[in-house]
PDB file of C-alpha atoms in Angstrom:
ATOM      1  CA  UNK L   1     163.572 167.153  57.589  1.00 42.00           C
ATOM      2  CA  UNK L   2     161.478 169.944  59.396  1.00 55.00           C
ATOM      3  CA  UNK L   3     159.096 168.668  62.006  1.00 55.00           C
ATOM      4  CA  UNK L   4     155.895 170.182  59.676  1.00 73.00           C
ATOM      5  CA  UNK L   5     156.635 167.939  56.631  1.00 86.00           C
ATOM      6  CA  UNK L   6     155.241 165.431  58.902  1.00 87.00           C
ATOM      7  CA  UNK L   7     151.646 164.662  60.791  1.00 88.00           C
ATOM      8  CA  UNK L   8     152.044 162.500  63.762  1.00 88.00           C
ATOM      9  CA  UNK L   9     148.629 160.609  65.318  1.00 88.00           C
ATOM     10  CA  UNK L  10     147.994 159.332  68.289  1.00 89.00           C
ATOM     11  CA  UNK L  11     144.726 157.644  69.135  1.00 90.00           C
ATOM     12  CA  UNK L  12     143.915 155.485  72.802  1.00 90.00           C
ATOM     13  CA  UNK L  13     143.150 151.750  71.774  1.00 90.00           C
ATOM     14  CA  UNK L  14     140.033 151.908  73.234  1.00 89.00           C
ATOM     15  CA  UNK L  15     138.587 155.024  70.940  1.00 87.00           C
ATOM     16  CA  UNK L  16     135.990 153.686  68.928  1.00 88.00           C
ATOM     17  CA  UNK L  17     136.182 153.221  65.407  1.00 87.00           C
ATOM     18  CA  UNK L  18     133.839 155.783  64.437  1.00 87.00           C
ATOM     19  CA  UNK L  19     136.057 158.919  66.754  1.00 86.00           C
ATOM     20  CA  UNK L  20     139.203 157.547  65.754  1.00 87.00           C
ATOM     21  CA  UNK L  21     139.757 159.630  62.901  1.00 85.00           C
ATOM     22  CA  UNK L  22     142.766 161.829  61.543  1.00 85.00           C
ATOM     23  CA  UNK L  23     140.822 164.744  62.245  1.00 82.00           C
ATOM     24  CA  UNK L  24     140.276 164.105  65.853  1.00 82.00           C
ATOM     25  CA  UNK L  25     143.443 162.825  66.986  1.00 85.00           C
ATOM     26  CA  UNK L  26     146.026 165.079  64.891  1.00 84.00           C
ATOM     27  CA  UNK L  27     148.531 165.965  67.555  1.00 78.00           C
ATOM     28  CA  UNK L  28     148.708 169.844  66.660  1.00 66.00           C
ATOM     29  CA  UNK L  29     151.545 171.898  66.629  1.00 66.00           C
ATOM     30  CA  UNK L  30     154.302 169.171  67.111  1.00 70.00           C
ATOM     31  CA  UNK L  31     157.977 171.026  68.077  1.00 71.00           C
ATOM     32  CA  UNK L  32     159.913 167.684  67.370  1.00 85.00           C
ATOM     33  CA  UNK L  33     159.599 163.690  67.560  1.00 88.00           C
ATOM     34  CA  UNK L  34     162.066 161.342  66.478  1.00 92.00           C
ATOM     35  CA  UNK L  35     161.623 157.647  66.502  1.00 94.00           C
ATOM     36  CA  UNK L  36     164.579 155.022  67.305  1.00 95.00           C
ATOM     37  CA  UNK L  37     165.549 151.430  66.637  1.00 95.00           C
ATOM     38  CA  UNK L  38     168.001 150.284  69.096  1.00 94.00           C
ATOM     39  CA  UNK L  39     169.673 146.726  68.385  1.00 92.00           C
ATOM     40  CA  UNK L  40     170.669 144.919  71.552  1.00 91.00           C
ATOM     41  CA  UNK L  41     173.680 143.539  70.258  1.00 91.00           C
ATOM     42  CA  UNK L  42     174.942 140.041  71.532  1.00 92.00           C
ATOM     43  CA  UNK L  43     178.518 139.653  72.644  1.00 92.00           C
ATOM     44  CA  UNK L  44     181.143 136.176  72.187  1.00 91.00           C
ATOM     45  CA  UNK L  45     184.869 135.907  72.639  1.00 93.00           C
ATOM     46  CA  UNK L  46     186.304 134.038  69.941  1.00 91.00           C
ATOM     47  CA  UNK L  47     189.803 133.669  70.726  1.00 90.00           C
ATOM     48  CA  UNK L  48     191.450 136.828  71.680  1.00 90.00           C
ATOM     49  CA  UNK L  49     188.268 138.787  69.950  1.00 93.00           C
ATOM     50  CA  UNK L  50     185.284 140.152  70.435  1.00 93.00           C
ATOM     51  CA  UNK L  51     182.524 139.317  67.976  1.00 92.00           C
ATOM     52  CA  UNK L  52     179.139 140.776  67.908  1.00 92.00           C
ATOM     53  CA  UNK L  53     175.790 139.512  66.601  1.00 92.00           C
ATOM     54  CA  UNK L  54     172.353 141.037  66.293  1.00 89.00           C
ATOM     55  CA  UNK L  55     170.129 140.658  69.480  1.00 88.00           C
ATOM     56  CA  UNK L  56     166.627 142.363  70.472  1.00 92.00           C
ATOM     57  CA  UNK L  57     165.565 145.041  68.560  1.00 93.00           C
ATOM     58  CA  UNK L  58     164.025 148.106  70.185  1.00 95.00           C
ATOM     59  CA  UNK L  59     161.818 150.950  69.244  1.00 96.00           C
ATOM     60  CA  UNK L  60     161.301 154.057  70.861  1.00 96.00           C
ATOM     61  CA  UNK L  61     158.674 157.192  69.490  1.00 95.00           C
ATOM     62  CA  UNK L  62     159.534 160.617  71.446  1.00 93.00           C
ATOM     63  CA  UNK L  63     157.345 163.479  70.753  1.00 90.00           C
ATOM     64  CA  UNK L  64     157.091 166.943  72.180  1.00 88.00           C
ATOM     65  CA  UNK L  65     154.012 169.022  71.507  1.00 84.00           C
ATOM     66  CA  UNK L  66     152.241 171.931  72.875  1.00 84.00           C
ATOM     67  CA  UNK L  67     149.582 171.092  74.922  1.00 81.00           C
ATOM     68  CA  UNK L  68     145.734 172.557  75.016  1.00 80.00           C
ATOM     69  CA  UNK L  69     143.747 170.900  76.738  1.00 80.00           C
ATOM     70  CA  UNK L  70     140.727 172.194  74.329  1.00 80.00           C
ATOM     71  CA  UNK L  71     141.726 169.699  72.102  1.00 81.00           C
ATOM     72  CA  UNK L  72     139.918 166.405  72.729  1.00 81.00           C
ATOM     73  CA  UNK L  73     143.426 164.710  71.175  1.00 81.00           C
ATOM     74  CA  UNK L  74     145.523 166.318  73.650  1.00 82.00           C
ATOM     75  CA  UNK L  75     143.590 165.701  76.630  1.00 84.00           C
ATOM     76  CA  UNK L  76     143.038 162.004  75.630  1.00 86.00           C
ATOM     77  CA  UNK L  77     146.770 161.695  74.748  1.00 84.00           C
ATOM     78  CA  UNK L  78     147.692 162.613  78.084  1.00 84.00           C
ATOM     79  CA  UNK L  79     145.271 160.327  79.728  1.00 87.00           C
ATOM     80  CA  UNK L  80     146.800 157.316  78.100  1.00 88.00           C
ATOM     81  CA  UNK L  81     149.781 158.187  78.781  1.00 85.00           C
ATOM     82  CA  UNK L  82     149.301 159.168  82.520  1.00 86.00           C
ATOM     83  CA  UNK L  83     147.306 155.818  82.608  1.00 90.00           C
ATOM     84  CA  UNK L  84     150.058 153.634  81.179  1.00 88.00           C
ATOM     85  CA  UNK L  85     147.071 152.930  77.925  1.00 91.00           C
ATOM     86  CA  UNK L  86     147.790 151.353  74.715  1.00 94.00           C
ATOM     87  CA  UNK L  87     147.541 153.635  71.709  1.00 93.00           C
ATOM     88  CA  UNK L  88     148.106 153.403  68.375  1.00 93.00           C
ATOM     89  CA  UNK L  89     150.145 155.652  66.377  1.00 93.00           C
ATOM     90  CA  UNK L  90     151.060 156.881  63.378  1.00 93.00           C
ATOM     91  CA  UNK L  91     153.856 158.769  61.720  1.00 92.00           C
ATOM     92  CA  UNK L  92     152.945 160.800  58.151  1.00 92.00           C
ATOM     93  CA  UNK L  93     155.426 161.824  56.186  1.00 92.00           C
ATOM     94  CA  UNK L  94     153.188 164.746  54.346  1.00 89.00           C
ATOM     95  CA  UNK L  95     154.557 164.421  50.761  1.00 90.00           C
ATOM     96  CA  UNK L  96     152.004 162.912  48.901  1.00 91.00           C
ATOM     97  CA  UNK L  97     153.272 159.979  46.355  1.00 92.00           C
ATOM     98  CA  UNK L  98     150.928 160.353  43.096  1.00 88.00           C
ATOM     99  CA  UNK L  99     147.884 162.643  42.797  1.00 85.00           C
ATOM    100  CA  UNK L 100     143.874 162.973  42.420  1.00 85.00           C
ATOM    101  CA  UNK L 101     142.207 160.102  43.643  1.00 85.00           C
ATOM    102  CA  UNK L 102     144.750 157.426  44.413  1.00 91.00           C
ATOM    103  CA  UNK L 103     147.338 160.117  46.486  1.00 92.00           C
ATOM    104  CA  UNK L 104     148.386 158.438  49.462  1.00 94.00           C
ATOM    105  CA  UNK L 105     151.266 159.699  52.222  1.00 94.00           C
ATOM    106  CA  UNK L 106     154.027 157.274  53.607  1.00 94.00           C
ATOM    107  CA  UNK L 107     153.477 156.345  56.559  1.00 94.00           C
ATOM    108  CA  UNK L 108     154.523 154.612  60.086  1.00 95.00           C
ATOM    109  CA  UNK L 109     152.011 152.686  62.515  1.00 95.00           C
ATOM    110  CA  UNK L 110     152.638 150.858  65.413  1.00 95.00           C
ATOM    111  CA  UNK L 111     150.899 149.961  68.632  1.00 95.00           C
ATOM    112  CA  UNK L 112     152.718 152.042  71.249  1.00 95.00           C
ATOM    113  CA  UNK L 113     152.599 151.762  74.998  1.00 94.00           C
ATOM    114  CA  UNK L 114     153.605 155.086  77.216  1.00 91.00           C
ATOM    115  CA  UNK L 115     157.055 154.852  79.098  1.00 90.00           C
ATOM    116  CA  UNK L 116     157.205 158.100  80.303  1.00 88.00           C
ATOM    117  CA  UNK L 117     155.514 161.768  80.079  1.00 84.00           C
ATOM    118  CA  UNK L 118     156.523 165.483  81.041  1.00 84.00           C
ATOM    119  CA  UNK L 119     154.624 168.603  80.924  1.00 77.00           C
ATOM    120  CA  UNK L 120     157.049 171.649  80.827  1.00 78.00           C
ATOM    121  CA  UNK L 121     155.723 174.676  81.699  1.00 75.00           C
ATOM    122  CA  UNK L 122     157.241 178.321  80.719  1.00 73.00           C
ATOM    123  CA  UNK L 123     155.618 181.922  80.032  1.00 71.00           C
ATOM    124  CA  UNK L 124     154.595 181.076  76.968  1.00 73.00           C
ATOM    125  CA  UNK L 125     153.390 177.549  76.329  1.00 75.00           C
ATOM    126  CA  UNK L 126     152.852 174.236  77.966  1.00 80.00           C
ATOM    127  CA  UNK L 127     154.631 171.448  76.279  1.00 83.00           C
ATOM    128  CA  UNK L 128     154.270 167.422  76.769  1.00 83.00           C
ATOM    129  CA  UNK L 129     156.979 165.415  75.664  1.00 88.00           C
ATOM    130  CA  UNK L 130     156.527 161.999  75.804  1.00 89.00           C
ATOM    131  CA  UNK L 131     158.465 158.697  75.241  1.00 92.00           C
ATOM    132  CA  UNK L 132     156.654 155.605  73.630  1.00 94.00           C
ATOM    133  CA  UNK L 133     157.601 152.415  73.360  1.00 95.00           C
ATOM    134  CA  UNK L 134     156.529 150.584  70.340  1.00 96.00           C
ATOM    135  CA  UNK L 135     155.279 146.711  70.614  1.00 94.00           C
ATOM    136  CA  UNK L 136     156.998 144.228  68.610  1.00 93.00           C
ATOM    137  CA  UNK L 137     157.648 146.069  65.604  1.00 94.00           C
ATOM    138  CA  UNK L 138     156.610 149.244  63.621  1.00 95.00           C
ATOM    139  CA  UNK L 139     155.016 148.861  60.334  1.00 95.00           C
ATOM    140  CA  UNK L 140     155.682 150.748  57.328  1.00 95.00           C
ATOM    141  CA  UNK L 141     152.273 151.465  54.754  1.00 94.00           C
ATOM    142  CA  UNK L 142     150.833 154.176  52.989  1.00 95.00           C
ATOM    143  CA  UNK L 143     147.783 156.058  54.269  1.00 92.00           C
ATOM    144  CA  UNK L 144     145.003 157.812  52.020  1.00 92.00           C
ATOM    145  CA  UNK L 145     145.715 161.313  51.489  1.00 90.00           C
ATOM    146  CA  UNK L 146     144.896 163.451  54.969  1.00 88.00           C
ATOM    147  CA  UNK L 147     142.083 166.064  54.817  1.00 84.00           C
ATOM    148  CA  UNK L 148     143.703 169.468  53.325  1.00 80.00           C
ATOM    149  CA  UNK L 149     143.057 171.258  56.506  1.00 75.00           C
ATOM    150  CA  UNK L 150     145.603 169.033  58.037  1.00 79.00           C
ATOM    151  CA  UNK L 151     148.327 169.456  55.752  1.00 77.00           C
ATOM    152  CA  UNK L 152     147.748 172.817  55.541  1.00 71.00           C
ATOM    153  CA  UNK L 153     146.318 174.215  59.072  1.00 62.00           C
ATOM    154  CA  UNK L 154     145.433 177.905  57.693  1.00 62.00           C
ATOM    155  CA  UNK L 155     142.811 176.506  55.943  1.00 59.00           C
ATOM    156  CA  UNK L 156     141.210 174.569  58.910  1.00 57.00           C
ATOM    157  CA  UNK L 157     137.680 176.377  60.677  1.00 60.00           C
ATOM    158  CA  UNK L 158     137.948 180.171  61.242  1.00 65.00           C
ATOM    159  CA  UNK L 159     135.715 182.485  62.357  1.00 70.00           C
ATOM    160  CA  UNK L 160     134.133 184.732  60.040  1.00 71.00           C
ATOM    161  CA  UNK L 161     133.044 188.665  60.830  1.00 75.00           C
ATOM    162  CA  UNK L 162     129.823 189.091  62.300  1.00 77.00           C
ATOM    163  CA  UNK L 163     128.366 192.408  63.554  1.00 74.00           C
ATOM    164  CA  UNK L 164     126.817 192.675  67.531  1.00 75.00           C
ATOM    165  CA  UNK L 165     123.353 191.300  68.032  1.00 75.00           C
ATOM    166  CA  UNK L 166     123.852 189.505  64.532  1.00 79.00           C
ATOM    167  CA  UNK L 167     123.785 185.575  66.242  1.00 77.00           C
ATOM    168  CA  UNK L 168     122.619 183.790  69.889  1.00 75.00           C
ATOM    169  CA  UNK L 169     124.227 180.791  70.614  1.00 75.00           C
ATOM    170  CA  UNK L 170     128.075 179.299  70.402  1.00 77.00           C
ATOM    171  CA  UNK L 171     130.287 179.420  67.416  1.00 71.00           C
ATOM    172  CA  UNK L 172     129.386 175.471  66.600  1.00 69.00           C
ATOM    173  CA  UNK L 173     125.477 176.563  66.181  1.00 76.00           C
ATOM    174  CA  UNK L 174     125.351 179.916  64.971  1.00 75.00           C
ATOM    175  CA  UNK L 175     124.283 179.976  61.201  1.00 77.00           C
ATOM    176  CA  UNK L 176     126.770 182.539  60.112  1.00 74.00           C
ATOM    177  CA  UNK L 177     130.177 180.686  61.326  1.00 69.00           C
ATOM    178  CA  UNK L 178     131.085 177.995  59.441  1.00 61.00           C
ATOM    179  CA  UNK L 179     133.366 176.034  61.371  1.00 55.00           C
TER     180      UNK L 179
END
C-alpha cells in the first residue's frame, strides 16, 4: 500500500497528556516506514536433522520523513531519538471502518525505544530515517477517526489574501487569517 494511506505518530513519553495529541505529533510528509517482526528461531539436532522451534520475537518500526524543524513533532522526534527517549507510537491505517459518529481507523501502538537515527541531507530536502525498536510487543486497536485535516492535508490552515497595511502582528494573531 502507498505510504499516504497511512498516518504514523510519534509522541516522547514524557509529553503531557494534554500536548500529546494527533494534531501535534503527526509526523508530516512520511516517504516510507515499514515495521518488522523477526522470530529468533531456536535450533535442535534430532538425529541426522535439524529441527526448528519458535524463539524471541522481535519488532522493529523504520521510518523516513522529511524533516522541518518548524514542526514542534519533528524537532521533539529527533530529540528522543538523539536522547535514546521512550516514545510511543502509532501506526494508522487511514481507511476508516464504518461512518458518522462511531468511524474509527485501524491502528498499531507500541512503546518504542530509538536504536538508531540519520539525517540525510541533499539539494532539496532533509530527511530523518530512523529505526525503533518496539518493547515487548505491538498492540493492534482501533483509534477514533483523525481530524480531516490530517487525512486530507490540503485542507489543513492556509493563509488567506490580505492587501498591504490590512493587519499588524503574526499570522497566529491577525484577525483576518484563520489558521
Amino acid at each position: 500500500m502507498a505510504v499516504d494511506k497511512w498516518t504514523l505518530l510519534g509522541i516522547p513519553a514524557d509529553v503531557p497528556t494534554a500536548e500529546a495529541t494527533a494534531e501535534n505529533y503527526v509526523l508530516t510528509g512520511t516517504s516510507e516506514f515499514s515495521h518488522e517482526m523477526e522470530n529468533e528461531l531456536r535450533e535442535s539436532i534430532k538425529g541426522n536433522r535439524k529441527d526448528w522451534s519458535g524463539g524471541v520475537v522481535e519488532e522493529t518500526i523504520s521510518v523516513t520523513f522529511p524533516y522541518d524543524p518548524t514542526f514542534r513533532a519533528d524537532r521533539d522526534f529527533k530529540e528522543a531519538c538523539k536522547y535514546g527517549r521512550q516514545m510511543r507510537f502509532w501506526i494508522i491505517d487511514n481507511t476508516l471502518i464504518d461512518t458518522g459518529e462511531t468511524a474509527t481507523h485501524n491502528s498499531t501502538f507500541a512503546y518504542v525505544i530509538p536504536e538508531s537515527r540519520s539525517l540525510s541531507v541533499d539539494d532539496e530536502e532533509d530527511n530523518i530515517e530512523v529505526s525503533l525498536k518496539v518493547k515487548l510487543n505491538s498492540a493492534d486497536g482501533e483509534e477514533p477517526k483523525l481530524p480531516d485535516e490530517i487525512l486530507d492535508p490540503s485542507l489543513a490552515g492556509q493563509v488567506a489574501y490580505e492587501t498591504i497595511g490590512q493587519e499588524t502582528g503574526d499570522l497566529e494573531t491577525v484577525d483576518s487569517q484563520n489558521v
